[in-house]
Amino acid sequence: MTDRLRIALQKKGRLADDSFELLKKCGLRFAIRGGGLLARVKNMPIDLLLVRDDDIPSFVANDAADIGIVGENVLVEEQLVSREGLDAEITMRLGFSRCKLSLAAPNDGDINNTEQLNGTRIATTYPGVLGNFLKERGISAKSVEMKGAVELAPSIGIAESICDLVSSGATLEANGLSAFETILESEAVLIQSGRKLSADKQALLNKLMSRIDGVIKSSE
Ligand code: PRT
Ligand code: ZN
């Protein structure tokens, strides 16, 4: 690892632009270009590692990055599905990309509460969080893992309900589904492993976090 602070960020997607904007508001000067994996911050000893959001917790845990910005939903999922445990924890809540991981079922169907999930199939891209929730609630249901388009699962007959992220609720509505339970509330978070940083990097991180705090407070 170099002596430049390395921050893992989503390259493209719902978190990316707000993450870049937050760092720019903190005074970091950088340009994101097409295919690059690393972007160099011009005015501070910081590099940005641009990756898929799902990889951010393990990159932070495995020392490929010092810190990362990721959805809490992804952090919790990766912690639950990682067999040997994941050394990545929340250092700071960032207040953007707020959403809920919710259970939802067809408006015109039989399921409208969690107990009714017993003996049914639930489609999700979050098998870890869903499995943990079902276990805690003592519900025996089959989780059907999908990579996307979860909201189509009931209409194509592969599951009776879904467990998916919801923000405005428009996607559920467009697919004739209603949410009946929230299993996780999420927002973007700054994450870090338990490893100790060098004194220089820690001083830089402290400065960055106090600027982030200022940006968040000024936008409230
Ligand atoms: O390519 P990469 O793996 O990096 O990205 P991705 O496709 O896995 O994730 P992306 O960019 O879609 O989302 C990144 C993060 O944004 C998520 O992990 C959440 O932390 C956060 N976020 C906030 C959301 C939403 N809101 C959201 N609404 N992520 C996804 N959605 C989807 C949801 O899955 C559903 O399909 O949007 C649809 C519902 O939106 P509404 O507004 O219709 O309710
Ligand atoms: Zn992803």
mmCIF file of C-alpha atoms and ligand atoms in Angstrom:
data_model
loop_
_atom_site.group_PDB
_atom_site.id
_atom_site.type_symbol
_atom_site.label_atom_id
_atom_site.label_comp_id
_atom_site.label_asym_id
_atom_site.label_seq_id
_atom_site.Cartn_x
_atom_site.Cartn_y
_atom_site.Cartn_z
ATOM 1 C CA MET A 1 0.000 0.000 0.000
ATOM 2 C CA THR A 2 1.307 3.464 -0.876
ATOM 3 C CA ASP A 3 1.316 6.416 1.491
ATOM 4 C CA ARG A 4 -1.568 7.960 -0.451
ATOM 5 C CA LEU A 5 -4.951 7.477 1.206
ATOM 6 C CA ARG A 6 -6.958 5.164 -1.034
ATOM 7 C CA ILE A 7 -10.760 5.525 -1.136
ATOM 8 C CA ALA A 8 -12.912 2.849 -2.827
ATOM 9 C CA LEU A 9 -15.961 4.325 -4.574
ATOM 10 C CA GLN A 10 -18.671 3.043 -6.902
ATOM 11 C CA LYS A 11 -17.544 3.728 -10.457
ATOM 12 C CA LYS A 12 -20.980 4.105 -11.999
ATOM 13 C CA GLY A 13 -24.477 3.831 -10.545
ATOM 14 C CA ARG A 14 -26.755 5.361 -7.952
ATOM 15 C CA LEU A 15 -24.019 6.024 -5.398
ATOM 16 C CA ALA A 16 -21.325 7.248 -7.763
ATOM 17 C CA ASP A 17 -22.326 10.827 -8.550
ATOM 18 C CA ASP A 18 -23.260 11.724 -4.974
ATOM 19 C CA SER A 19 -19.990 10.202 -3.713
ATOM 20 C CA PHE A 20 -17.945 12.236 -6.242
ATOM 21 C CA GLU A 21 -19.909 15.379 -5.402
ATOM 22 C CA LEU A 22 -19.357 14.926 -1.670
ATOM 23 C CA LEU A 23 -15.597 14.589 -2.163
ATOM 24 C CA LYS A 24 -15.511 17.592 -4.491
ATOM 25 C CA LYS A 25 -17.363 19.659 -1.899
ATOM 26 C CA CYS A 26 -14.658 18.584 0.575
ATOM 27 C CA GLY A 27 -12.114 20.269 -1.704
ATOM 28 C CA LEU A 28 -10.697 17.211 -3.526
ATOM 29 C CA ARG A 29 -9.796 17.992 -7.142
ATOM 30 C CA PHE A 30 -10.010 15.042 -9.535
ATOM 31 C CA ALA A 31 -11.426 14.015 -12.915
ATOM 32 C CA ILE A 32 -13.232 10.729 -13.572
ATOM 33 C CA ARG A 33 -12.452 9.422 -17.050
ATOM 34 C CA GLY A 34 -13.942 6.493 -18.993
ATOM 35 C CA GLY A 35 -12.256 3.205 -18.237
ATOM 36 C CA GLY A 36 -9.784 4.034 -15.456
ATOM 37 C CA LEU A 37 -9.733 2.033 -12.236
ATOM 38 C CA LEU A 38 -7.765 4.666 -10.324
ATOM 39 C CA ALA A 39 -8.242 8.430 -10.288
ATOM 40 C CA ARG A 40 -5.580 10.599 -8.701
ATOM 41 C CA VAL A 41 -6.597 13.529 -6.530
ATOM 42 C CA LYS A 42 -4.470 16.438 -7.745
ATOM 43 C CA ASN A 43 -4.294 18.570 -4.631
ATOM 44 C CA MET A 44 -4.069 15.932 -1.847
ATOM 45 C CA PRO A 45 -2.276 12.582 -1.367
ATOM 46 C CA ILE A 46 -5.455 10.621 -2.129
ATOM 47 C CA ASP A 47 -6.292 8.044 -4.847
ATOM 48 C CA LEU A 48 -9.813 6.966 -5.775
ATOM 49 C CA LEU A 49 -10.339 3.284 -6.578
ATOM 50 C CA LEU A 50 -13.376 3.061 -8.889
ATOM 51 C CA VAL A 51 -15.167 -0.283 -8.664
ATOM 52 C CA ARG A 52 -18.539 -2.061 -8.420
ATOM 53 C CA ASP A 53 -20.264 -1.340 -5.135
ATOM 54 C CA ASP A 54 -20.423 -5.035 -4.144
ATOM 55 C CA ASP A 55 -16.621 -5.226 -4.082
ATOM 56 C CA ILE A 56 -16.112 -2.212 -1.805
ATOM 57 C CA PRO A 57 -16.477 -3.956 1.610
ATOM 58 C CA SER A 58 -14.019 -6.739 0.729
ATOM 59 C CA PHE A 59 -11.532 -4.295 -0.849
ATOM 60 C CA VAL A 60 -11.544 -2.316 2.402
ATOM 61 C CA ALA A 61 -11.316 -5.503 4.501
ATOM 62 C CA ASN A 62 -8.430 -6.848 2.395
ATOM 63 C CA ASP A 63 -6.351 -3.647 2.311
ATOM 64 C CA ALA A 64 -6.936 -2.797 -1.364
ATOM 65 C CA ALA A 65 -8.397 0.474 -0.050
ATOM 66 C CA ASP A 66 -8.110 2.311 3.279
ATOM 67 C CA ILE A 67 -11.715 3.481 3.337
ATOM 68 C CA GLY A 68 -14.787 3.139 1.116
ATOM 69 C CA ILE A 69 -18.171 4.696 0.441
ATOM 70 C CA VAL A 70 -20.934 2.132 0.023
ATOM 71 C CA GLY A 71 -24.631 1.536 0.776
ATOM 72 C CA GLU A 72 -25.168 0.142 4.260
ATOM 73 C CA ASN A 73 -27.322 -2.546 2.581
ATOM 74 C CA VAL A 74 -24.294 -3.810 0.632
ATOM 75 C CA LEU A 75 -22.019 -3.708 3.690
ATOM 76 C CA VAL A 76 -24.489 -5.726 5.804
ATOM 77 C CA GLU A 77 -25.100 -8.226 2.978
ATOM 78 C CA GLU A 78 -21.390 -8.796 2.357
ATOM 79 C CA GLN A 79 -20.800 -9.231 6.122
ATOM 80 C CA LEU A 80 -23.557 -11.844 6.304
ATOM 81 C CA VAL A 81 -22.537 -13.856 3.235
ATOM 82 C CA SER A 82 -18.782 -13.749 3.854
ATOM 83 C CA ARG A 83 -17.820 -17.113 5.366
ATOM 84 C CA GLU A 84 -14.725 -16.008 7.234
ATOM 85 C CA GLY A 85 -16.177 -12.657 8.397
ATOM 86 C CA LEU A 86 -15.381 -9.272 6.929
ATOM 87 C CA ASP A 87 -13.191 -6.675 8.621
ATOM 88 C CA ALA A 88 -15.149 -3.569 7.564
ATOM 89 C CA GLU A 89 -17.233 -1.333 9.821
ATOM 90 C CA ILE A 90 -19.129 1.952 9.539
ATOM 91 C CA THR A 91 -17.014 4.985 10.467
ATOM 92 C CA MET A 92 -19.522 7.644 9.444
ATOM 93 C CA ARG A 93 -23.073 7.896 8.062
ATOM 94 C CA LEU A 94 -23.311 10.073 4.962
ATOM 95 C CA GLY A 95 -27.040 10.753 4.631
ATOM 96 C CA PHE A 96 -27.483 10.175 0.885
ATOM 97 C CA SER A 97 -28.771 7.211 -1.179
ATOM 98 C CA ARG A 98 -31.375 6.497 1.460
ATOM 99 C CA CYS A 99 -33.529 3.451 0.754
ATOM 100 C CA LYS A 100 -35.217 0.529 2.465
ATOM 101 C CA LEU A 101 -34.884 -3.189 1.910
ATOM 102 C CA SER A 102 -38.524 -4.243 1.993
ATOM 103 C CA LEU A 103 -40.727 -7.282 1.584
ATOM 104 C CA ALA A 104 -43.450 -6.810 -1.016
ATOM 105 C CA ALA A 105 -46.134 -8.942 -2.645
ATOM 106 C CA PRO A 106 -48.799 -8.560 -5.357
ATOM 107 C CA ASN A 107 -51.664 -6.193 -4.428
ATOM 108 C CA ASP A 108 -54.228 -8.750 -5.531
ATOM 109 C CA GLY A 109 -52.608 -11.791 -3.853
ATOM 110 C CA ASP A 110 -52.830 -13.613 -0.513
ATOM 111 C CA ILE A 111 -49.681 -12.292 1.142
ATOM 112 C CA ASN A 112 -49.832 -9.051 3.119
ATOM 113 C CA ASN A 113 -47.849 -9.809 6.248
ATOM 114 C CA THR A 114 -44.628 -11.536 7.200
ATOM 115 C CA GLU A 115 -46.174 -14.599 8.899
ATOM 116 C CA GLN A 116 -47.874 -15.495 5.615
ATOM 117 C CA LEU A 117 -44.447 -16.065 4.035
ATOM 118 C CA ASN A 118 -44.193 -19.509 5.675
ATOM 119 C CA GLY A 119 -43.884 -22.181 3.001
ATOM 120 C CA THR A 120 -43.566 -19.666 0.130
ATOM 121 C CA ARG A 121 -40.752 -18.457 -2.177
ATOM 122 C CA ILE A 122 -39.217 -14.969 -1.909
ATOM 123 C CA ALA A 123 -37.123 -13.530 -4.755
ATOM 124 C CA THR A 124 -34.189 -11.301 -3.774
ATOM 125 C CA THR A 125 -30.706 -10.035 -4.576
ATOM 126 C CA TYR A 126 -30.063 -9.947 -0.779
ATOM 127 C CA PRO A 127 -30.048 -13.619 0.350
ATOM 128 C CA GLY A 128 -27.852 -12.818 3.376
ATOM 129 C CA VAL A 129 -30.016 -10.089 4.910
ATOM 130 C CA LEU A 130 -33.235 -11.907 3.976
ATOM 131 C CA GLY A 131 -32.040 -15.265 5.376
ATOM 132 C CA ASN A 132 -30.980 -13.608 8.615
ATOM 133 C CA PHE A 133 -34.350 -11.857 8.957
ATOM 134 C CA LEU A 134 -36.342 -15.068 8.300
ATOM 135 C CA LYS A 135 -34.251 -16.949 10.845
ATOM 136 C CA GLU A 136 -34.768 -14.266 13.499
ATOM 137 C CA ARG A 137 -38.499 -14.305 12.903
ATOM 138 C CA GLY A 138 -38.688 -18.116 12.801
ATOM 139 C CA ILE A 139 -40.143 -18.183 9.289
ATOM 140 C CA SER A 140 -39.497 -21.058 6.946
ATOM 141 C CA ALA A 141 -39.508 -19.740 3.360
ATOM 142 C CA LYS A 142 -37.350 -20.411 0.298
ATOM 143 C CA SER A 143 -35.155 -17.556 -0.880
ATOM 144 C CA VAL A 144 -34.846 -17.426 -4.686
ATOM 145 C CA GLU A 145 -31.655 -15.542 -5.551
ATOM 146 C CA MET A 146 -31.761 -13.239 -8.580
ATOM 147 C CA LYS A 147 -29.190 -10.820 -10.027
ATOM 148 C CA GLY A 148 -31.740 -8.129 -10.912
ATOM 149 C CA ALA A 149 -35.332 -7.426 -12.064
ATOM 150 C CA VAL A 150 -36.592 -8.938 -8.806
ATOM 151 C CA GLU A 151 -39.878 -7.062 -9.137
ATOM 152 C CA LEU A 152 -40.819 -9.327 -12.076
ATOM 153 C CA ALA A 153 -40.526 -12.555 -10.051
ATOM 154 C CA PRO A 154 -44.183 -12.838 -8.917
ATOM 155 C CA SER A 155 -45.593 -12.128 -12.392
ATOM 156 C CA ILE A 156 -43.366 -14.740 -14.032
ATOM 157 C CA GLY A 157 -44.248 -17.279 -11.352
ATOM 158 C CA ILE A 158 -40.883 -17.925 -9.723
ATOM 159 C CA ALA A 159 -41.774 -16.514 -6.302
ATOM 160 C CA GLU A 160 -44.847 -15.368 -4.369
ATOM 161 C CA SER A 161 -43.164 -12.252 -2.968
ATOM 162 C CA ILE A 162 -39.957 -10.210 -3.220
ATOM 163 C CA CYS A 163 -37.363 -8.637 -0.955
ATOM 164 C CA ASP A 164 -35.872 -5.606 -2.737
ATOM 165 C CA LEU A 165 -34.633 -2.047 -2.299
ATOM 166 C CA VAL A 166 -37.278 0.647 -2.432
ATOM 167 C CA SER A 167 -36.823 4.400 -2.560
ATOM 168 C CA SER A 168 -39.755 6.243 -4.176
ATOM 169 C CA GLY A 169 -41.941 3.112 -4.392
ATOM 170 C CA ALA A 170 -42.645 3.759 -8.101
ATOM 171 C CA THR A 171 -41.144 0.438 -9.243
ATOM 172 C CA LEU A 172 -43.310 -1.570 -6.837
ATOM 173 C CA GLU A 173 -46.389 0.367 -7.908
ATOM 174 C CA ALA A 174 -45.657 -0.099 -11.619
ATOM 175 C CA ASN A 175 -45.465 -3.851 -11.034
ATOM 176 C CA GLY A 176 -48.640 -4.132 -8.942
ATOM 177 C CA LEU A 177 -46.744 -4.837 -5.712
ATOM 178 C CA SER A 178 -47.107 -3.420 -2.180
ATOM 179 C CA ALA A 179 -44.505 -3.380 0.568
ATOM 180 C CA PHE A 180 -45.668 -4.860 3.884
ATOM 181 C CA GLU A 181 -42.458 -4.897 5.957
ATOM 182 C CA THR A 182 -39.094 -3.101 6.054
ATOM 183 C CA ILE A 183 -36.203 -5.346 6.994
ATOM 184 C CA LEU A 184 -33.344 -2.823 6.720
ATOM 185 C CA GLU A 185 -33.062 0.956 6.411
ATOM 186 C CA SER A 186 -30.011 2.076 4.497
ATOM 187 C CA GLU A 187 -27.961 5.110 3.510
ATOM 188 C CA ALA A 188 -24.472 5.630 2.117
ATOM 189 C CA VAL A 189 -21.778 5.066 4.744
ATOM 190 C CA LEU A 190 -18.036 5.554 5.058
ATOM 191 C CA ILE A 191 -16.401 2.249 5.970
ATOM 192 C CA GLN A 192 -12.995 1.271 7.317
ATOM 193 C CA SER A 193 -11.289 -1.890 8.564
ATOM 194 C CA GLY A 194 -9.840 -2.332 12.046
ATOM 195 C CA ARG A 195 -6.256 -1.910 10.706
ATOM 196 C CA LYS A 196 -4.299 1.014 12.059
ATOM 197 C CA LEU A 197 -3.386 3.636 9.460
ATOM 198 C CA SER A 198 -0.023 5.403 9.354
ATOM 199 C CA ALA A 199 0.011 8.675 11.317
ATOM 200 C CA ASP A 200 0.003 10.722 8.072
ATOM 201 C CA LYS A 201 -2.930 8.837 6.575
ATOM 202 C CA GLN A 202 -4.879 9.006 9.835
ATOM 203 C CA ALA A 203 -4.317 12.782 10.020
ATOM 204 C CA LEU A 204 -5.536 13.140 6.421
ATOM 205 C CA LEU A 205 -8.566 10.932 7.131
ATOM 206 C CA ASN A 206 -9.417 13.028 10.217
ATOM 207 C CA LYS A 207 -9.257 16.180 8.095
ATOM 208 C CA LEU A 208 -11.432 14.585 5.392
ATOM 209 C CA MET A 209 -14.020 13.383 7.929
ATOM 210 C CA SER A 210 -14.281 16.780 9.539
ATOM 211 C CA ARG A 211 -14.855 18.330 6.084
ATOM 212 C CA ILE A 212 -17.484 15.665 5.272
ATOM 213 C CA ASP A 213 -19.169 16.496 8.557
ATOM 214 C CA GLY A 214 -19.185 20.179 7.594
ATOM 215 C CA VAL A 215 -20.664 19.434 4.150
ATOM 216 C CA ILE A 216 -23.412 17.233 5.649
ATOM 217 C CA LYS A 217 -24.276 19.820 8.333
ATOM 218 C CA SER A 218 -24.400 22.695 5.825
ATOM 219 C CA SER A 219 -26.843 20.758 3.618
ATOM 220 C CA GLU A 220 -29.240 19.947 6.489
HETATM 221 O O1 PRT B 1 -22.743 -1.796 -10.897
HETATM 222 P P1 PRT B 1 -22.786 -1.840 -9.412
HETATM 223 O O2 PRT B 1 -22.768 -3.241 -8.833
HETATM 224 O O3 PRT B 1 -21.769 -0.925 -8.786
HETATM 225 O O4 PRT B 1 -24.190 -1.156 -9.012
HETATM 226 P P2 PRT B 1 -25.609 -1.816 -8.649
HETATM 227 O O5 PRT B 1 -26.401 -1.933 -9.895
HETATM 228 O O6 PRT B 1 -25.439 -3.016 -7.769
HETATM 229 O O7 PRT B 1 -26.225 -0.708 -7.672
HETATM 230 P P3 PRT B 1 -27.003 0.649 -7.972
HETATM 231 O O8 PRT B 1 -26.096 1.640 -8.601
HETATM 232 O O9 PRT B 1 -28.335 0.395 -8.576
HETATM 233 O O10 PRT B 1 -27.304 1.073 -6.446
HETATM 234 C C1 PRT B 1 -26.254 1.396 -5.583
HETATM 235 C C2 PRT B 1 -26.812 1.660 -4.198
HETATM 236 O O11 PRT B 1 -27.745 2.747 -4.241
HETATM 237 C C3 PRT B 1 -27.618 0.545 -3.557
HETATM 238 O O12 PRT B 1 -26.813 -0.494 -3.021
HETATM 239 C C4 PRT B 1 -28.366 1.297 -2.468
HETATM 240 O O13 PRT B 1 -27.521 1.504 -1.351
HETATM 241 C C5 PRT B 1 -28.621 2.661 -3.123
HETATM 242 N N1 PRT B 1 -30.013 2.828 -3.578
HETATM 243 C C6 PRT B 1 -30.831 3.824 -3.151
HETATM 244 C C7 PRT B 1 -30.727 2.058 -4.433
HETATM 245 C C8 PRT B 1 -32.002 2.611 -4.519
HETATM 246 N N2 PRT B 1 -32.031 3.707 -3.720
HETATM 247 C C9 PRT B 1 -32.992 2.001 -5.389
HETATM 248 N N3 PRT B 1 -34.122 2.474 -5.443
HETATM 249 N N4 PRT B 1 -30.384 0.972 -5.167
HETATM 250 C C10 PRT B 1 -31.297 0.422 -5.985
HETATM 251 N N5 PRT B 1 -32.579 0.878 -6.123
HETATM 252 C C11 PRT B 1 -33.446 0.162 -7.123
HETATM 253 C C12 PRT B 1 -34.249 -0.991 -6.527
HETATM 254 O O14 PRT B 1 -33.480 -2.180 -6.526
HETATM 255 C C13 PRT B 1 -35.451 -1.085 -7.465
HETATM 256 O O15 PRT B 1 -35.127 -1.783 -8.645
HETATM 257 O O16 PRT B 1 -34.405 1.035 -7.667
HETATM 258 C C14 PRT B 1 -35.657 0.369 -7.829
HETATM 259 C C15 PRT B 1 -36.682 0.950 -6.890
HETATM 260 O O17 PRT B 1 -36.665 2.348 -6.889
HETATM 261 P P4 PRT B 1 -38.009 3.160 -6.643
HETATM 262 O O18 PRT B 1 -37.589 4.604 -6.566
HETATM 263 O O19 PRT B 1 -38.894 2.895 -7.809
HETATM 264 O O20 PRT B 1 -38.610 2.697 -5.340
HETATM 265 ZN ZN ZN B 2 -23.785 -3.846 -7.141
#
